[in-house]
Amino acid sequence: DKEKEDYCAFSVSEPMSLRKNVKNRFAIDQAGQYMDWNKEKREAYAKVLSMAGIDTVRERMSDYDDADYDANIEEQTEALFNHGIRVMQMLAKNQSIHYGENLFTTYNKAKKNAEYYGERVKIWESVNEADSDESVTPDEAASYYKARAIGIIDSGAETVKTFGGLCNWNTSFS
């Protein structure tokens, strides 16, 4: 039967409150803000992730200067947080990084985002695959990351700060 072939099964684990080791090795890279879901679907999906034992989800967002926060990112972050899932937000995508911008601007954007999301975001990934832009030197990427990390620290948010992965095809970073 064709319908039965299209289903995917999940393993349901004990509720978080009954687990001996709350932190586990299950995490996913979701990018859920790109999904055309309403708030109820986001909550339902977050519940499924929690039931499957996922406790950390990597999401994506871009920089926002003012009160211009994306409603999908807001709903996605809130749904995951409501189900006890730690959210790791990628603060900038490669194409939205402006390594030449004033580092105080970079600092202020990171600080503002960390203040806005507060405890709902537990991990901030400042840059993803910085080495994918061949025009950027390792020193520029490091300066950009440092400005973001200091902004996040100065926000008072108790979060982990991470640089993000490297794509390893840009040999100028090696």
PDB file of N, CA, C and O in Angstrom, residues 5-83:
ATOM      1  N   GLU A   5       4.020   3.417   2.882  1.00  0.00           N
ATOM      2  CA  GLU A   5       5.428   3.642   2.558  1.00  0.00           C
ATOM      3  C   GLU A   5       5.872   5.062   2.885  1.00  0.00           C
ATOM      4  O   GLU A   5       7.054   5.318   3.044  1.00  0.00           O
ATOM      5  N   ASP A   6       4.952   6.000   2.978  1.00  0.00           N
ATOM      6  CA  ASP A   6       5.292   7.400   3.189  1.00  0.00           C
ATOM      7  C   ASP A   6       5.442   7.794   4.648  1.00  0.00           C
ATOM      8  O   ASP A   6       5.735   8.941   4.948  1.00  0.00           O
ATOM      9  N   TYR A   7       5.240   6.873   5.563  1.00  0.00           N
ATOM     10  CA  TYR A   7       5.308   7.214   6.973  1.00  0.00           C
ATOM     11  C   TYR A   7       6.705   6.986   7.536  1.00  0.00           C
ATOM     12  O   TYR A   7       7.427   6.109   7.094  1.00  0.00           O
ATOM     13  N   CYS A   8       7.047   7.777   8.515  1.00  0.00           N
ATOM     14  CA  CYS A   8       8.320   7.647   9.218  1.00  0.00           C
ATOM     15  C   CYS A   8       8.001   7.452  10.700  1.00  0.00           C
ATOM     16  O   CYS A   8       7.151   8.145  11.250  1.00  0.00           O
ATOM     17  N   ALA A   9       8.666   6.544  11.346  1.00  0.00           N
ATOM     18  CA  ALA A   9       8.391   6.260  12.757  1.00  0.00           C
ATOM     19  C   ALA A   9       9.426   6.936  13.651  1.00  0.00           C
ATOM     20  O   ALA A   9      10.591   7.048  13.296  1.00  0.00           O
ATOM     21  N   PHE A  10       8.980   7.395  14.813  1.00  0.00           N
ATOM     22  CA  PHE A  10       9.862   7.961  15.826  1.00  0.00           C
ATOM     23  C   PHE A  10       9.858   7.043  17.033  1.00  0.00           C
ATOM     24  O   PHE A  10       8.883   6.370  17.316  1.00  0.00           O
ATOM     25  N   SER A  11      10.934   7.079  17.761  1.00  0.00           N
ATOM     26  CA  SER A  11      10.988   6.371  19.033  1.00  0.00           C
ATOM     27  C   SER A  11      10.568   7.356  20.112  1.00  0.00           C
ATOM     28  O   SER A  11      11.076   8.469  20.172  1.00  0.00           O
ATOM     29  N   VAL A  12       9.649   6.968  20.943  1.00  0.00           N
ATOM     30  CA  VAL A  12       9.191   7.839  22.031  1.00  0.00           C
ATOM     31  C   VAL A  12       9.932   7.436  23.297  1.00  0.00           C
ATOM     32  O   VAL A  12       9.965   6.262  23.665  1.00  0.00           O
ATOM     33  N   SER A  13      10.544   8.409  23.948  1.00  0.00           N
ATOM     34  CA  SER A  13      11.303   8.131  25.163  1.00  0.00           C
ATOM     35  C   SER A  13      10.554   8.658  26.377  1.00  0.00           C
ATOM     36  O   SER A  13       9.506   9.287  26.252  1.00  0.00           O
ATOM     37  N   GLU A  14      11.115   8.421  27.540  1.00  0.00           N
ATOM     38  CA  GLU A  14      10.474   8.873  28.778  1.00  0.00           C
ATOM     39  C   GLU A  14      10.382  10.395  28.804  1.00  0.00           C
ATOM     40  O   GLU A  14      11.224  11.079  28.215  1.00  0.00           O
ATOM     41  N   PRO A  15       9.406  10.933  29.511  1.00  0.00           N
ATOM     42  CA  PRO A  15       9.330  12.393  29.654  1.00  0.00           C
ATOM     43  C   PRO A  15      10.607  12.925  30.302  1.00  0.00           C
ATOM     44  O   PRO A  15      11.269  12.209  31.056  1.00  0.00           O
ATOM     45  N   MET A  16      10.934  14.166  30.014  1.00  0.00           N
ATOM     46  CA  MET A  16      12.153  14.775  30.553  1.00  0.00           C
ATOM     47  C   MET A  16      12.225  14.645  32.074  1.00  0.00           C
ATOM     48  O   MET A  16      13.282  14.416  32.637  1.00  0.00           O
ATOM     49  N   SER A  17      11.089  14.786  32.742  1.00  0.00           N
ATOM     50  CA  SER A  17      11.077  14.760  34.211  1.00  0.00           C
ATOM     51  C   SER A  17      11.470  13.395  34.782  1.00  0.00           C
ATOM     52  O   SER A  17      11.881  13.305  35.934  1.00  0.00           O
ATOM     53  N   LEU A  18      11.355  12.333  33.988  1.00  0.00           N
ATOM     54  CA  LEU A  18      11.682  10.993  34.465  1.00  0.00           C
ATOM     55  C   LEU A  18      13.079  10.520  34.057  1.00  0.00           C
ATOM     56  O   LEU A  18      13.536   9.471  34.499  1.00  0.00           O
ATOM     57  N   ARG A  19      13.762  11.293  33.230  1.00  0.00           N
ATOM     58  CA  ARG A  19      15.079  10.870  32.763  1.00  0.00           C
ATOM     59  C   ARG A  19      16.138  11.113  33.824  1.00  0.00           C
ATOM     60  O   ARG A  19      16.139  12.135  34.501  1.00  0.00           O
ATOM     61  N   LYS A  20      17.057  10.169  33.950  1.00  0.00           N
ATOM     62  CA  LYS A  20      18.155  10.308  34.915  1.00  0.00           C
ATOM     63  C   LYS A  20      19.192  11.294  34.400  1.00  0.00           C
ATOM     64  O   LYS A  20      19.745  12.071  35.148  1.00  0.00           O
ATOM     65  N   ASN A  21      19.489  11.241  33.130  1.00  0.00           N
ATOM     66  CA  ASN A  21      20.446  12.139  32.515  1.00  0.00           C
ATOM     67  C   ASN A  21      19.684  13.017  31.532  1.00  0.00           C
ATOM     68  O   ASN A  21      19.413  12.613  30.416  1.00  0.00           O
ATOM     69  N   VAL A  22      19.347  14.237  31.973  1.00  0.00           N
ATOM     70  CA  VAL A  22      18.503  15.101  31.143  1.00  0.00           C
ATOM     71  C   VAL A  22      19.205  15.501  29.854  1.00  0.00           C
ATOM     72  O   VAL A  22      18.606  15.577  28.805  1.00  0.00           O
ATOM     73  N   LYS A  23      20.510  15.735  29.920  1.00  0.00           N
ATOM     74  CA  LYS A  23      21.235  16.087  28.706  1.00  0.00           C
ATOM     75  C   LYS A  23      21.574  14.810  27.961  1.00  0.00           C
ATOM     76  O   LYS A  23      21.984  13.823  28.543  1.00  0.00           O
ATOM     77  N   ASN A  24      21.391  14.817  26.683  1.00  0.00           N
ATOM     78  CA  ASN A  24      21.723  13.643  25.892  1.00  0.00           C
ATOM     79  C   ASN A  24      22.429  14.064  24.618  1.00  0.00           C
ATOM     80  O   ASN A  24      22.644  15.240  24.379  1.00  0.00           O
ATOM     81  N   ARG A  25      22.744  13.125  23.794  1.00  0.00           N
ATOM     82  CA  ARG A  25      23.479  13.406  22.560  1.00  0.00           C
ATOM     83  C   ARG A  25      22.564  13.624  21.355  1.00  0.00           C
ATOM     84  O   ARG A  25      23.032  13.733  20.245  1.00  0.00           O
ATOM     85  N   PHE A  26      21.268  13.668  21.569  1.00  0.00           N
ATOM     86  CA  PHE A  26      20.353  13.860  20.450  1.00  0.00           C
ATOM     87  C   PHE A  26      20.128  15.350  20.210  1.00  0.00           C
ATOM     88  O   PHE A  26      19.671  16.066  21.078  1.00  0.00           O
ATOM     89  N   ALA A  27      20.455  15.791  19.028  1.00  0.00           N
ATOM     90  CA  ALA A  27      20.211  17.177  18.623  1.00  0.00           C
ATOM     91  C   ALA A  27      19.906  17.149  17.132  1.00  0.00           C
ATOM     92  O   ALA A  27      20.278  16.206  16.425  1.00  0.00           O
ATOM     93  N   ILE A  28      19.215  18.158  16.667  1.00  0.00           N
ATOM     94  CA  ILE A  28      18.930  18.232  15.233  1.00  0.00           C
ATOM     95  C   ILE A  28      19.171  19.637  14.716  1.00  0.00           C
ATOM     96  O   ILE A  28      19.165  20.611  15.470  1.00  0.00           O
ATOM     97  N   ASP A  29      19.369  19.720  13.425  1.00  0.00           N
ATOM     98  CA  ASP A  29      19.509  20.979  12.707  1.00  0.00           C
ATOM     99  C   ASP A  29      18.188  21.163  11.972  1.00  0.00           C
ATOM    100  O   ASP A  29      17.949  20.544  10.947  1.00  0.00           O
ATOM    101  N   GLN A  30      17.298  21.983  12.534  1.00  0.00           N
ATOM    102  CA  GLN A  30      15.927  22.011  12.064  1.00  0.00           C
ATOM    103  C   GLN A  30      15.613  23.064  11.013  1.00  0.00           C
ATOM    104  O   GLN A  30      14.948  22.789  10.040  1.00  0.00           O
ATOM    105  N   ALA A  31      16.024  24.287  11.197  1.00  0.00           N
ATOM    106  CA  ALA A  31      15.663  25.386  10.297  1.00  0.00           C
ATOM    107  C   ALA A  31      14.148  25.511  10.172  1.00  0.00           C
ATOM    108  O   ALA A  31      13.595  25.714   9.104  1.00  0.00           O
ATOM    109  N   GLY A  32      13.454  25.398  11.294  1.00  0.00           N
ATOM    110  CA  GLY A  32      12.002  25.384  11.311  1.00  0.00           C
ATOM    111  C   GLY A  32      11.331  26.690  10.960  1.00  0.00           C
ATOM    112  O   GLY A  32      10.162  26.710  10.589  1.00  0.00           O
ATOM    113  N   GLN A  33      12.059  27.795  11.049  1.00  0.00           N
ATOM    114  CA  GLN A  33      11.420  29.062  10.718  1.00  0.00           C
ATOM    115  C   GLN A  33      11.107  29.160   9.241  1.00  0.00           C
ATOM    116  O   GLN A  33      10.335  29.997   8.818  1.00  0.00           O
ATOM    117  N   TYR A  34      11.704  28.281   8.419  1.00  0.00           N
ATOM    118  CA  TYR A  34      11.406  28.283   6.994  1.00  0.00           C
ATOM    119  C   TYR A  34      10.132  27.506   6.665  1.00  0.00           C
ATOM    120  O   TYR A  34       9.662  27.533   5.541  1.00  0.00           O
ATOM    121  N   MET A  35       9.620  26.782   7.636  1.00  0.00           N
ATOM    122  CA  MET A  35       8.413  25.997   7.413  1.00  0.00           C
ATOM    123  C   MET A  35       7.186  26.911   7.450  1.00  0.00           C
ATOM    124  O   MET A  35       7.115  27.821   8.271  1.00  0.00           O
ATOM    125  N   ASP A  36       6.263  26.669   6.588  1.00  0.00           N
ATOM    126  CA  ASP A  36       5.050  27.474   6.524  1.00  0.00           C
ATOM    127  C   ASP A  36       4.018  26.890   7.490  1.00  0.00           C
ATOM    128  O   ASP A  36       3.003  26.338   7.078  1.00  0.00           O
ATOM    129  N   TRP A  37       4.335  26.966   8.781  1.00  0.00           N
ATOM    130  CA  TRP A  37       3.487  26.400   9.819  1.00  0.00           C
ATOM    131  C   TRP A  37       2.846  27.505  10.638  1.00  0.00           C
ATOM    132  O   TRP A  37       3.437  28.568  10.827  1.00  0.00           O
ATOM    133  N   ASN A  38       1.677  27.206  11.173  1.00  0.00           N
ATOM    134  CA  ASN A  38       1.084  28.140  12.136  1.00  0.00           C
ATOM    135  C   ASN A  38       1.631  27.796  13.524  1.00  0.00           C
ATOM    136  O   ASN A  38       2.393  26.837  13.687  1.00  0.00           O
ATOM    137  N   LYS A  39       1.237  28.568  14.506  1.00  0.00           N
ATOM    138  CA  LYS A  39       1.756  28.390  15.864  1.00  0.00           C
ATOM    139  C   LYS A  39       1.441  26.990  16.414  1.00  0.00           C
ATOM    140  O   LYS A  39       2.280  26.369  17.067  1.00  0.00           O
ATOM    141  N   GLU A  40       0.260  26.478  16.149  1.00  0.00           N
ATOM    142  CA  GLU A  40      -0.146  25.167  16.647  1.00  0.00           C
ATOM    143  C   GLU A  40       0.735  24.057  16.061  1.00  0.00           C
ATOM    144  O   GLU A  40       1.116  23.124  16.762  1.00  0.00           O
ATOM    145  N   LYS A  41       1.059  24.145  14.778  1.00  0.00           N
ATOM    146  CA  LYS A  41       1.915  23.131  14.158  1.00  0.00           C
ATOM    147  C   LYS A  41       3.328  23.195  14.737  1.00  0.00           C
ATOM    148  O   LYS A  41       3.973  22.164  14.937  1.00  0.00           O
ATOM    149  N   ARG A  42       3.810  24.408  15.011  1.00  0.00           N
ATOM    150  CA  ARG A  42       5.142  24.546  15.615  1.00  0.00           C
ATOM    151  C   ARG A  42       5.158  23.920  17.013  1.00  0.00           C
ATOM    152  O   ARG A  42       6.105  23.232  17.386  1.00  0.00           O
ATOM    153  N   GLU A  43       4.095  24.157  17.780  1.00  0.00           N
ATOM    154  CA  GLU A  43       4.007  23.564  19.124  1.00  0.00           C
ATOM    155  C   GLU A  43       3.940  22.036  19.038  1.00  0.00           C
ATOM    156  O   GLU A  43       4.591  21.338  19.809  1.00  0.00           O
ATOM    157  N   ALA A  44       3.157  21.524  18.104  1.00  0.00           N
ATOM    158  CA  ALA A  44       3.020  20.069  17.954  1.00  0.00           C
ATOM    159  C   ALA A  44       4.353  19.445  17.551  1.00  0.00           C
ATOM    160  O   ALA A  44       4.738  18.390  18.074  1.00  0.00           O
ATOM    161  N   TYR A  45       5.075  20.079  16.640  1.00  0.00           N
ATOM    162  CA  TYR A  45       6.355  19.542  16.213  1.00  0.00           C
ATOM    163  C   TYR A  45       7.371  19.580  17.352  1.00  0.00           C
ATOM    164  O   TYR A  45       8.129  18.627  17.547  1.00  0.00           O
ATOM    165  N   ALA A  46       7.360  20.658  18.121  1.00  0.00           N
ATOM    166  CA  ALA A  46       8.262  20.750  19.274  1.00  0.00           C
ATOM    167  C   ALA A  46       7.960  19.644  20.277  1.00  0.00           C
ATOM    168  O   ALA A  46       8.864  19.049  20.868  1.00  0.00           O
ATOM    169  N   LYS A  47       6.691  19.333  20.446  1.00  0.00           N
ATOM    170  CA  LYS A  47       6.292  18.259  21.360  1.00  0.00           C
ATOM    171  C   LYS A  47       6.833  16.913  20.859  1.00  0.00           C
ATOM    172  O   LYS A  47       7.343  16.105  21.638  1.00  0.00           O
ATOM    173  N   VAL A  48       6.721  16.673  19.555  1.00  0.00           N
ATOM    174  CA  VAL A  48       7.242  15.434  18.977  1.00  0.00           C
ATOM    175  C   VAL A  48       8.751  15.339  19.197  1.00  0.00           C
ATOM    176  O   VAL A  48       9.276  14.288  19.578  1.00  0.00           O
ATOM    177  N   LEU A  49       9.466  16.431  18.975  1.00  0.00           N
ATOM    178  CA  LEU A  49      10.916  16.433  19.181  1.00  0.00           C
ATOM    179  C   LEU A  49      11.250  16.087  20.629  1.00  0.00           C
ATOM    180  O   LEU A  49      12.153  15.289  20.897  1.00  0.00           O
ATOM    181  N   SER A  50      10.529  16.684  21.550  1.00  0.00           N
ATOM    182  CA  SER A  50      10.755  16.415  22.968  1.00  0.00           C
ATOM    183  C   SER A  50      10.484  14.950  23.295  1.00  0.00           C
ATOM    184  O   SER A  50      11.264  14.300  24.002  1.00  0.00           O
ATOM    185  N   MET A  51       9.391  14.422  22.778  1.00  0.00           N
ATOM    186  CA  MET A  51       9.047  13.019  23.027  1.00  0.00           C
ATOM    187  C   MET A  51      10.081  12.067  22.429  1.00  0.00           C
ATOM    188  O   MET A  51      10.306  10.972  22.946  1.00  0.00           O
ATOM    189  N   ALA A  52      10.722  12.496  21.340  1.00  0.00           N
ATOM    190  CA  ALA A  52      11.733  11.666  20.689  1.00  0.00           C
ATOM    191  C   ALA A  52      13.088  11.760  21.387  1.00  0.00           C
ATOM    192  O   ALA A  52      14.033  11.096  20.997  1.00  0.00           O
ATOM    193  N   GLY A  53      13.176  12.588  22.423  1.00  0.00           N
ATOM    194  CA  GLY A  53      14.425  12.705  23.165  1.00  0.00           C
ATOM    195  C   GLY A  53      15.359  13.778  22.674  1.00  0.00           C
ATOM    196  O   GLY A  53      16.490  13.886  23.138  1.00  0.00           O
ATOM    197  N   ILE A  54      14.900  14.588  21.730  1.00  0.00           N
ATOM    198  CA  ILE A  54      15.720  15.693  21.231  1.00  0.00           C
ATOM    199  C   ILE A  54      15.716  16.793  22.289  1.00  0.00           C
ATOM    200  O   ILE A  54      14.655  17.245  22.696  1.00  0.00           O
ATOM    201  N   ASP A  55      16.903  17.228  22.722  1.00  0.00           N
ATOM    202  CA  ASP A  55      16.903  18.308  23.710  1.00  0.00           C
ATOM    203  C   ASP A  55      17.623  19.565  23.230  1.00  0.00           C
ATOM    204  O   ASP A  55      17.649  20.565  23.921  1.00  0.00           O
ATOM    205  N   THR A  56      18.192  19.530  22.017  1.00  0.00           N
ATOM    206  CA  THR A  56      18.834  20.717  21.461  1.00  0.00           C
ATOM    207  C   THR A  56      18.493  20.801  19.974  1.00  0.00           C
ATOM    208  O   THR A  56      18.592  19.805  19.260  1.00  0.00           O
ATOM    209  N   VAL A  57      18.091  21.979  19.535  1.00  0.00           N
ATOM    210  CA  VAL A  57      17.751  22.204  18.131  1.00  0.00           C
ATOM    211  C   VAL A  57      18.514  23.418  17.631  1.00  0.00           C
ATOM    212  O   VAL A  57      18.512  24.470  18.266  1.00  0.00           O
ATOM    213  N   ARG A  58      19.160  23.259  16.477  1.00  0.00           N
ATOM    214  CA  ARG A  58      19.857  24.377  15.844  1.00  0.00           C
ATOM    215  C   ARG A  58      18.886  25.055  14.889  1.00  0.00           C
ATOM    216  O   ARG A  58      18.291  24.415  14.025  1.00  0.00           O
ATOM    217  N   GLU A  59      18.726  26.341  15.063  1.00  0.00           N
ATOM    218  CA  GLU A  59      17.851  27.143  14.217  1.00  0.00           C
ATOM    219  C   GLU A  59      18.676  28.223  13.525  1.00  0.00           C
ATOM    220  O   GLU A  59      19.867  28.360  13.772  1.00  0.00           O
ATOM    221  N   ARG A  60      18.046  28.992  12.692  1.00  0.00           N
ATOM    222  CA  ARG A  60      18.720  30.056  11.954  1.00  0.00           C
ATOM    223  C   ARG A  60      17.952  31.362  12.085  1.00  0.00           C
ATOM    224  O   ARG A  60      16.749  31.393  12.030  1.00  0.00           O
ATOM    225  N   MET A  61      18.691  32.411  12.216  1.00  0.00           N
ATOM    226  CA  MET A  61      18.103  33.741  12.161  1.00  0.00           C
ATOM    227  C   MET A  61      19.136  34.657  11.543  1.00  0.00           C
ATOM    228  O   MET A  61      20.286  34.292  11.381  1.00  0.00           O
ATOM    229  N   SER A  62      18.719  35.842  11.217  1.00  0.00           N
ATOM    230  CA  SER A  62      19.639  36.844  10.696  1.00  0.00           C
ATOM    231  C   SER A  62      19.671  38.001  11.675  1.00  0.00           C
ATOM    232  O   SER A  62      18.959  38.016  12.666  1.00  0.00           O
ATOM    233  N   ASP A  63      20.506  38.957  11.365  1.00  0.00           N
ATOM    234  CA  ASP A  63      20.604  40.126  12.232  1.00  0.00           C
ATOM    235  C   ASP A  63      19.379  41.015  12.094  1.00  0.00           C
ATOM    236  O   ASP A  63      18.847  41.184  11.008  1.00  0.00           O
ATOM    237  N   TYR A  64      18.962  41.576  13.203  1.00  0.00           N
ATOM    238  CA  TYR A  64      17.868  42.537  13.200  1.00  0.00           C
ATOM    239  C   TYR A  64      18.329  43.754  13.961  1.00  0.00           C
ATOM    240  O   TYR A  64      18.869  43.655  15.049  1.00  0.00           O
ATOM    241  N   ASP A  65      18.128  44.916  13.372  1.00  0.00           N
ATOM    242  CA  ASP A  65      18.616  46.147  13.968  1.00  0.00           C
ATOM    243  C   ASP A  65      17.658  46.727  14.997  1.00  0.00           C
ATOM    244  O   ASP A  65      18.060  47.245  16.012  1.00  0.00           O
ATOM    245  N   ASP A  66      16.381  46.682  14.726  1.00  0.00           N
ATOM    246  CA  ASP A  66      15.419  47.316  15.608  1.00  0.00           C
ATOM    247  C   ASP A  66      14.438  46.276  16.122  1.00  0.00           C
ATOM    248  O   ASP A  66      14.824  45.179  16.441  1.00  0.00           O
ATOM    249  N   ALA A  67      13.172  46.635  16.194  1.00  0.00           N
ATOM    250  CA  ALA A  67      12.152  45.688  16.664  1.00  0.00           C
ATOM    251  C   ALA A  67      11.625  44.878  15.491  1.00  0.00           C
ATOM    252  O   ALA A  67      10.475  44.515  15.437  1.00  0.00           O
ATOM    253  N   ASP A  68      12.499  44.592  14.568  1.00  0.00           N
ATOM    254  CA  ASP A  68      12.136  43.963  13.304  1.00  0.00           C
ATOM    255  C   ASP A  68      12.309  42.448  13.380  1.00  0.00           C
ATOM    256  O   ASP A  68      12.847  41.836  12.487  1.00  0.00           O
ATOM    257  N   TYR A  69      11.866  41.825  14.457  1.00  0.00           N
ATOM    258  CA  TYR A  69      12.079  40.390  14.643  1.00  0.00           C
ATOM    259  C   TYR A  69      11.096  39.592  13.806  1.00  0.00           C
ATOM    260  O   TYR A  69       9.931  39.924  13.702  1.00  0.00           O
ATOM    261  N   ASP A  70      11.590  38.527  13.220  1.00  0.00           N
ATOM    262  CA  ASP A  70      10.806  37.675  12.344  1.00  0.00           C
ATOM    263  C   ASP A  70       9.815  36.861  13.164  1.00  0.00           C
ATOM    264  O   ASP A  70      10.205  36.149  14.095  1.00  0.00           O
ATOM    265  N   ALA A  71       8.541  36.923  12.827  1.00  0.00           N
ATOM    266  CA  ALA A  71       7.495  36.223  13.583  1.00  0.00           C
ATOM    267  C   ALA A  71       7.689  34.713  13.556  1.00  0.00           C
ATOM    268  O   ALA A  71       7.446  34.032  14.556  1.00  0.00           O
ATOM    269  N   ASN A  72       8.149  34.161  12.440  1.00  0.00           N
ATOM    270  CA  ASN A  72       8.372  32.717  12.368  1.00  0.00           C
ATOM    271  C   ASN A  72       9.484  32.279  13.312  1.00  0.00           C
ATOM    272  O   ASN A  72       9.378  31.249  13.979  1.00  0.00           O
ATOM    273  N   ILE A  73      10.568  33.044  13.361  1.00  0.00           N
ATOM    274  CA  ILE A  73      11.667  32.717  14.269  1.00  0.00           C
ATOM    275  C   ILE A  73      11.188  32.838  15.715  1.00  0.00           C
ATOM    276  O   ILE A  73      11.502  31.996  16.559  1.00  0.00           O
ATOM    277  N   GLU A  74      10.422  33.855  15.979  1.00  0.00           N
ATOM    278  CA  GLU A  74       9.872  34.067  17.326  1.00  0.00           C
ATOM    279  C   GLU A  74       9.000  32.884  17.751  1.00  0.00           C
ATOM    280  O   GLU A  74       9.170  32.326  18.836  1.00  0.00           O
ATOM    281  N   GLU A  75       8.067  32.488  16.891  1.00  0.00           N
ATOM    282  CA  GLU A  75       7.171  31.359  17.210  1.00  0.00           C
ATOM    283  C   GLU A  75       7.946  30.055  17.346  1.00  0.00           C
ATOM    284  O   GLU A  75       7.661  29.251  18.232  1.00  0.00           O
ATOM    285  N   GLN A  76       8.913  29.836  16.469  1.00  0.00           N
ATOM    286  CA  GLN A  76       9.701  28.606  16.513  1.00  0.00           C
ATOM    287  C   GLN A  76      10.500  28.525  17.812  1.00  0.00           C
ATOM    288  O   GLN A  76      10.516  27.496  18.479  1.00  0.00           O
ATOM    289  N   THR A  77      11.168  29.607  18.163  1.00  0.00           N
ATOM    290  CA  THR A  77      11.962  29.642  19.393  1.00  0.00           C
ATOM    291  C   THR A  77      11.073  29.422  20.605  1.00  0.00           C
ATOM    292  O   THR A  77      11.414  28.649  21.510  1.00  0.00           O
ATOM    293  N   GLU A  78       9.938  30.076  20.636  1.00  0.00           N
ATOM    294  CA  GLU A  78       9.012  29.964  21.764  1.00  0.00           C
ATOM    295  C   GLU A  78       8.465  28.537  21.898  1.00  0.00           C
ATOM    296  O   GLU A  78       8.399  27.994  23.006  1.00  0.00           O
ATOM    297  N   ALA A  79       8.090  27.920  20.795  1.00  0.00           N
ATOM    298  CA  ALA A  79       7.553  26.555  20.839  1.00  0.00           C
ATOM    299  C   ALA A  79       8.589  25.584  21.382  1.00  0.00           C
ATOM    300  O   ALA A  79       8.282  24.739  22.239  1.00  0.00           O
ATOM    301  N   LEU A  80       9.812  25.678  20.892  1.00  0.00           N
ATOM    302  CA  LEU A  80      10.870  24.786  21.374  1.00  0.00           C
ATOM    303  C   LEU A  80      11.137  25.014  22.857  1.00  0.00           C
ATOM    304  O   LEU A  80      11.257  24.071  23.635  1.00  0.00           O
ATOM    305  N   PHE A  81      11.237  26.271  23.250  1.00  0.00           N
ATOM    306  CA  PHE A  81      11.476  26.623  24.653  1.00  0.00           C
ATOM    307  C   PHE A  81      10.356  26.078  25.545  1.00  0.00           C
ATOM    308  O   PHE A  81      10.621  25.527  26.617  1.00  0.00           O
ATOM    309  N   ASN A  82       9.116  26.208  25.092  1.00  0.00           N
ATOM    310  CA  ASN A  82       7.965  25.728  25.877  1.00  0.00           C
ATOM    311  C   ASN A  82       8.005  24.221  26.120  1.00  0.00           C
ATOM    312  O   ASN A  82       7.380  23.729  27.065  1.00  0.00           O
ATOM    313  N   HIS A  83       8.715  23.494  25.279  1.00  0.00           N
ATOM    314  CA  HIS A  83       8.803  22.036  25.420  1.00  0.00           C
ATOM    315  C   HIS A  83      10.143  21.590  25.991  1.00  0.00           C
ATOM    316  O   HIS A  83      10.520  20.421  25.873  1.00  0.00           O
TER     317      HIS A  83
END
